[in-house]
Amino acid sequence: MPAEKPNPQQLTLRFKSHKTTILLLVAPHDSLTSIKAKLLEAMKVANISEIQGRPLPTTPDDVLLGVLIDSDDPGEGWTDLEIPEKEDDTHKKGPKKSSVLNASPVGAGVKDGSVLAFKFRTETSDADDLDMGDNVWDVVMPTFDDEEGSQMKEAKEGSQMEEAEEV
C-alpha cells in the first residue's frame, strides 16, 4: 500500500479496539466500506493478525464501527456508527433504503481527530448481540486520574514529612 501524501482536506481518525489504536488518513467523502477496507489493510501491513484473540476478518463488511455516545465523557459508552437500513414504506417490495448517514464520515458527523471504536463481526453475533449497548465495545481509554492522584498523594506525603521534620 503506497503511502498517501497528507492533504489538509483529509481527516485523521483514531480507530480503537481494546488497547490497540490505529491512525488513518481518510478523505471526508470516502465510503465507510472503503474506510473499513483501509483499516483492515493497515492492520495487515502492521502484521496484526488478531486483536484480543479474534482473527482479522477477510471482508470489510465484518468490521463494525462505533462512536462515543458523549464525546466529552467516554464512560457513557459507544454506539454503532452505521444506522440499520430500513425498508421503504412507500414501495414495500423495493430494496432497503440506505441512510445518508452511512455514506461517509462527514454524513455521520465524524470530524477530524475523532475516535472510532471497531470490532469484528463473528458467526455467532446477530442483531440482538449488537444492541446490547456499550458493554459490547471493548475499548480501553487511557485515564490519567490514577497517575495524577498518586502524584498528588506523594506530594502531600512529602510536604507533610517536611513539616514534621521542621517541628
PDB file of C-alpha atoms in Angstrom:
ATOM      1  CA  MET A   1       0.000   0.000   0.000  1.00  0.00           C
ATOM      2  CA  PRO A   2       1.723   3.190  -1.142  1.00  0.00           C
ATOM      3  CA  ALA A   3       1.903   5.996   1.377  1.00  0.00           C
ATOM      4  CA  GLU A   4      -0.582   8.781   0.787  1.00  0.00           C
ATOM      5  CA  LYS A   5       0.552  12.371   0.877  1.00  0.00           C
ATOM      6  CA  PRO A   6      -1.227  14.372   3.579  1.00  0.00           C
ATOM      7  CA  ASN A   7      -3.898  16.704   2.348  1.00  0.00           C
ATOM      8  CA  PRO A   8      -5.439  19.432   4.517  1.00  0.00           C
ATOM      9  CA  GLN A   9      -8.880  18.233   3.493  1.00  0.00           C
ATOM     10  CA  GLN A  10      -8.266  14.717   4.825  1.00  0.00           C
ATOM     11  CA  LEU A  11      -9.471  13.577   8.223  1.00  0.00           C
ATOM     12  CA  THR A  12      -7.229  11.911  10.778  1.00  0.00           C
ATOM     13  CA  LEU A  13      -9.298   9.269  12.546  1.00  0.00           C
ATOM     14  CA  ARG A  14      -8.281   7.154  15.548  1.00  0.00           C
ATOM     15  CA  PHE A  15      -9.641   3.611  15.482  1.00  0.00           C
ATOM     16  CA  LYS A  16      -9.578   1.801  18.842  1.00  0.00           C
ATOM     17  CA  SER A  17     -10.185  -1.776  19.880  1.00  0.00           C
ATOM     18  CA  HIS A  18      -9.174  -2.782  23.404  1.00  0.00           C
ATOM     19  CA  LYS A  19      -5.716  -1.177  23.834  1.00  0.00           C
ATOM     20  CA  THR A  20      -4.927  -1.023  20.106  1.00  0.00           C
ATOM     21  CA  THR A  21      -5.101   2.352  18.360  1.00  0.00           C
ATOM     22  CA  ILE A  22      -4.694   2.821  14.614  1.00  0.00           C
ATOM     23  CA  LEU A  23      -4.467   6.245  12.961  1.00  0.00           C
ATOM     24  CA  LEU A  24      -5.760   6.599   9.420  1.00  0.00           C
ATOM     25  CA  LEU A  25      -5.938   9.497   6.993  1.00  0.00           C
ATOM     26  CA  VAL A  26      -9.208   9.340   5.081  1.00  0.00           C
ATOM     27  CA  ALA A  27     -10.972  11.601   2.625  1.00  0.00           C
ATOM     28  CA  PRO A  28     -14.094  13.206   4.101  1.00  0.00           C
ATOM     29  CA  HIS A  29     -16.299  11.664   1.439  1.00  0.00           C
ATOM     30  CA  ASP A  30     -14.840   8.127   1.412  1.00  0.00           C
ATOM     31  CA  SER A  31     -17.492   5.485   1.942  1.00  0.00           C
ATOM     32  CA  LEU A  32     -17.487   3.722   5.290  1.00  0.00           C
ATOM     33  CA  THR A  33     -16.863   0.443   3.448  1.00  0.00           C
ATOM     34  CA  SER A  34     -13.689   1.834   1.863  1.00  0.00           C
ATOM     35  CA  ILE A  35     -12.564   3.161   5.273  1.00  0.00           C
ATOM     36  CA  LYS A  36     -13.083  -0.291   6.783  1.00  0.00           C
ATOM     37  CA  ALA A  37     -11.027  -1.772   3.933  1.00  0.00           C
ATOM     38  CA  LYS A  38      -8.228   0.750   4.650  1.00  0.00           C
ATOM     39  CA  LEU A  39      -8.387  -0.174   8.340  1.00  0.00           C
ATOM     40  CA  LEU A  40      -8.023  -3.890   7.555  1.00  0.00           C
ATOM     41  CA  GLU A  41      -5.172  -3.167   5.134  1.00  0.00           C
ATOM     42  CA  ALA A  42      -3.372  -1.031   7.743  1.00  0.00           C
ATOM     43  CA  MET A  43      -3.609  -3.864  10.277  1.00  0.00           C
ATOM     44  CA  LYS A  44      -2.257  -6.368   7.752  1.00  0.00           C
ATOM     45  CA  VAL A  45       0.653  -4.068   6.853  1.00  0.00           C
ATOM     46  CA  ALA A  46       1.436  -3.697  10.574  1.00  0.00           C
ATOM     47  CA  ASN A  47       1.449  -7.520  10.908  1.00  0.00           C
ATOM     48  CA  ILE A  48      -1.557  -7.533  13.205  1.00  0.00           C
ATOM     49  CA  SER A  49      -3.245 -10.889  12.699  1.00  0.00           C
ATOM     50  CA  GLU A  50      -5.595 -10.793  15.682  1.00  0.00           C
ATOM     51  CA  ILE A  51      -6.893  -8.476  18.378  1.00  0.00           C
ATOM     52  CA  GLN A  52      -7.828  -9.938  21.770  1.00  0.00           C
ATOM     53  CA  GLY A  53      -7.716 -13.433  20.320  1.00  0.00           C
ATOM     54  CA  ARG A  54     -10.069 -12.615  17.445  1.00  0.00           C
ATOM     55  CA  PRO A  55      -8.583 -13.048  13.972  1.00  0.00           C
ATOM     56  CA  LEU A  56      -8.905 -10.260  11.416  1.00  0.00           C
ATOM     57  CA  PRO A  57     -11.918 -10.650   9.150  1.00  0.00           C
ATOM     58  CA  THR A  58     -11.436 -11.195   5.436  1.00  0.00           C
ATOM     59  CA  THR A  59     -14.001  -8.624   4.285  1.00  0.00           C
ATOM     60  CA  PRO A  60     -14.704  -5.028   5.355  1.00  0.00           C
ATOM     61  CA  ASP A  61     -18.360  -5.989   5.895  1.00  0.00           C
ATOM     62  CA  ASP A  62     -17.278  -7.915   9.004  1.00  0.00           C
ATOM     63  CA  VAL A  63     -15.802  -4.788  10.614  1.00  0.00           C
ATOM     64  CA  LEU A  64     -18.226  -2.834  12.794  1.00  0.00           C
ATOM     65  CA  LEU A  65     -17.596   0.790  13.744  1.00  0.00           C
ATOM     66  CA  GLY A  66     -18.815   2.691  16.778  1.00  0.00           C
ATOM     67  CA  VAL A  67     -18.761   6.282  18.012  1.00  0.00           C
ATOM     68  CA  LEU A  68     -18.828   7.701  21.506  1.00  0.00           C
ATOM     69  CA  ILE A  69     -22.313   8.391  22.844  1.00  0.00           C
ATOM     70  CA  ASP A  70     -20.931  11.526  24.525  1.00  0.00           C
ATOM     71  CA  SER A  71     -17.597  12.751  23.170  1.00  0.00           C
ATOM     72  CA  ASP A  72     -16.929  14.607  26.432  1.00  0.00           C
ATOM     73  CA  ASP A  73     -17.495  11.507  28.587  1.00  0.00           C
ATOM     74  CA  PRO A  74     -16.061   8.223  27.235  1.00  0.00           C
ATOM     75  CA  GLY A  75     -17.568   6.469  30.264  1.00  0.00           C
ATOM     76  CA  GLU A  76     -21.004   6.808  28.658  1.00  0.00           C
ATOM     77  CA  GLY A  77     -20.005   4.142  26.152  1.00  0.00           C
ATOM     78  CA  TRP A  78     -20.262   3.578  22.433  1.00  0.00           C
ATOM     79  CA  THR A  79     -22.997   3.171  19.850  1.00  0.00           C
ATOM     80  CA  ASP A  80     -22.996   1.783  16.317  1.00  0.00           C
ATOM     81  CA  LEU A  81     -21.842   4.274  13.703  1.00  0.00           C
ATOM     82  CA  GLU A  82     -23.899   2.702  10.964  1.00  0.00           C
ATOM     83  CA  ILE A  83     -27.646   3.068  11.095  1.00  0.00           C
ATOM     84  CA  PRO A  84     -29.571  -0.067  10.090  1.00  0.00           C
ATOM     85  CA  GLU A  85     -31.143   0.204   6.676  1.00  0.00           C
ATOM     86  CA  LYS A  86     -34.933   0.440   6.635  1.00  0.00           C
ATOM     87  CA  GLU A  87     -37.383  -0.804   4.092  1.00  0.00           C
ATOM     88  CA  ASP A  88     -39.015   1.920   2.056  1.00  0.00           C
ATOM     89  CA  ASP A  89     -42.618   2.106   3.341  1.00  0.00           C
ATOM     90  CA  THR A  90     -43.975   3.536   0.081  1.00  0.00           C
ATOM     91  CA  HIS A  91     -42.565   0.683  -2.011  1.00  0.00           C
ATOM     92  CA  LYS A  92     -42.798  -2.345   0.253  1.00  0.00           C
ATOM     93  CA  LYS A  93     -41.369  -4.607  -2.430  1.00  0.00           C
ATOM     94  CA  GLY A  94     -38.455  -2.275  -3.191  1.00  0.00           C
ATOM     95  CA  PRO A  95     -34.930  -2.526  -1.855  1.00  0.00           C
ATOM     96  CA  LYS A  96     -33.986  -1.373   1.597  1.00  0.00           C
ATOM     97  CA  LYS A  97     -33.476   2.349   1.860  1.00  0.00           C
ATOM     98  CA  SER A  98     -29.901   3.290   2.754  1.00  0.00           C
ATOM     99  CA  SER A  99     -29.320   6.048   5.284  1.00  0.00           C
ATOM    100  CA  VAL A 100     -27.369   9.067   4.066  1.00  0.00           C
ATOM    101  CA  LEU A 101     -25.540   8.932   7.410  1.00  0.00           C
ATOM    102  CA  ASN A 102     -23.877   5.682   6.316  1.00  0.00           C
ATOM    103  CA  ALA A 103     -22.464   7.189   3.139  1.00  0.00           C
ATOM    104  CA  SER A 104     -19.357   8.872   4.578  1.00  0.00           C
ATOM    105  CA  PRO A 105     -17.731  10.087   7.785  1.00  0.00           C
ATOM    106  CA  VAL A 106     -18.983  13.610   7.089  1.00  0.00           C
ATOM    107  CA  GLY A 107     -22.550  12.320   6.743  1.00  0.00           C
ATOM    108  CA  ALA A 108     -22.171  10.511  10.061  1.00  0.00           C
ATOM    109  CA  GLY A 109     -20.892  13.638  11.814  1.00  0.00           C
ATOM    110  CA  VAL A 110     -17.340  12.345  12.260  1.00  0.00           C
ATOM    111  CA  LYS A 111     -14.771  15.139  12.460  1.00  0.00           C
ATOM    112  CA  ASP A 112     -11.004  15.367  12.200  1.00  0.00           C
ATOM    113  CA  GLY A 113      -9.377  13.716  15.216  1.00  0.00           C
ATOM    114  CA  SER A 114     -12.470  11.689  16.129  1.00  0.00           C
ATOM    115  CA  VAL A 115     -12.126   8.377  17.940  1.00  0.00           C
ATOM    116  CA  LEU A 116     -13.982   5.417  16.444  1.00  0.00           C
ATOM    117  CA  ALA A 117     -14.261   2.012  18.046  1.00  0.00           C
ATOM    118  CA  PHE A 118     -14.023  -1.083  15.901  1.00  0.00           C
ATOM    119  CA  LYS A 119     -14.825  -4.717  16.434  1.00  0.00           C
ATOM    120  CA  PHE A 120     -15.229  -7.779  14.286  1.00  0.00           C
ATOM    121  CA  ARG A 121     -18.494  -9.466  13.457  1.00  0.00           C
ATOM    122  CA  THR A 122     -18.490 -13.138  14.348  1.00  0.00           C
ATOM    123  CA  GLU A 123     -20.612 -16.003  13.095  1.00  0.00           C
ATOM    124  CA  THR A 124     -22.448 -16.091  16.420  1.00  0.00           C
ATOM    125  CA  SER A 125     -23.222 -12.368  16.618  1.00  0.00           C
ATOM    126  CA  ASP A 126     -26.603 -11.238  15.441  1.00  0.00           C
ATOM    127  CA  ALA A 127     -28.705  -8.087  15.748  1.00  0.00           C
ATOM    128  CA  ASP A 128     -29.636  -8.895  19.357  1.00  0.00           C
ATOM    129  CA  ASP A 129     -25.969  -9.107  20.375  1.00  0.00           C
ATOM    130  CA  LEU A 130     -25.188  -5.798  18.702  1.00  0.00           C
ATOM    131  CA  ASP A 131     -27.979  -3.945  20.502  1.00  0.00           C
ATOM    132  CA  MET A 132     -26.635  -4.750  23.968  1.00  0.00           C
ATOM    133  CA  GLY A 133     -25.085  -1.304  24.278  1.00  0.00           C
ATOM    134  CA  ASP A 134     -21.716  -0.042  25.403  1.00  0.00           C
ATOM    135  CA  ASN A 135     -20.567  -3.286  27.047  1.00  0.00           C
ATOM    136  CA  VAL A 136     -20.171  -4.870  23.601  1.00  0.00           C
ATOM    137  CA  TRP A 137     -17.432  -2.423  22.579  1.00  0.00           C
ATOM    138  CA  ASP A 138     -14.096  -3.482  24.069  1.00  0.00           C
ATOM    139  CA  VAL A 139     -12.244  -0.165  24.157  1.00  0.00           C
ATOM    140  CA  VAL A 140      -9.806   0.843  26.870  1.00  0.00           C
ATOM    141  CA  MET A 141      -9.470   4.623  27.019  1.00  0.00           C
ATOM    142  CA  PRO A 142      -6.364   5.971  28.734  1.00  0.00           C
ATOM    143  CA  THR A 143      -7.004   7.769  32.001  1.00  0.00           C
ATOM    144  CA  PHE A 144      -4.630   9.965  33.899  1.00  0.00           C
ATOM    145  CA  ASP A 145      -6.662  10.195  37.106  1.00  0.00           C
ATOM    146  CA  ASP A 146      -4.775   7.355  38.778  1.00  0.00           C
ATOM    147  CA  GLU A 147      -1.361   8.808  37.950  1.00  0.00           C
ATOM    148  CA  GLU A 148      -2.394  12.314  38.914  1.00  0.00           C
ATOM    149  CA  GLY A 149      -3.935  11.093  42.157  1.00  0.00           C
ATOM    150  CA  SER A 150      -0.849   9.110  43.127  1.00  0.00           C
ATOM    151  CA  GLN A 151       1.420  12.045  42.294  1.00  0.00           C
ATOM    152  CA  MET A 152      -0.709  14.397  44.364  1.00  0.00           C
ATOM    153  CA  LYS A 153      -0.730  11.883  47.220  1.00  0.00           C
ATOM    154  CA  GLU A 154       3.066  11.586  47.056  1.00  0.00           C
ATOM    155  CA  ALA A 155       3.413  15.375  47.010  1.00  0.00           C
ATOM    156  CA  LYS A 156       1.128  15.691  50.061  1.00  0.00           C
ATOM    157  CA  GLU A 157       3.009  12.983  51.939  1.00  0.00           C
ATOM    158  CA  GLY A 158       6.313  14.639  51.047  1.00  0.00           C
ATOM    159  CA  SER A 159       5.166  18.064  52.302  1.00  0.00           C
ATOM    160  CA  GLN A 160       3.789  16.514  55.499  1.00  0.00           C
ATOM    161  CA  MET A 161       7.119  14.782  56.115  1.00  0.00           C
ATOM    162  CA  GLU A 162       8.974  18.079  55.581  1.00  0.00           C
ATOM    163  CA  GLU A 163       6.650  19.819  58.086  1.00  0.00           C
ATOM    164  CA  ALA A 164       7.217  17.067  60.632  1.00  0.00           C
ATOM    165  CA  GLU A 165      10.995  17.376  60.232  1.00  0.00           C
ATOM    166  CA  GLU A 166      10.837  21.130  60.784  1.00  0.00           C
ATOM    167  CA  VAL A 167       8.947  20.751  64.082  1.00  0.00           C
TER     168      VAL A 167
END
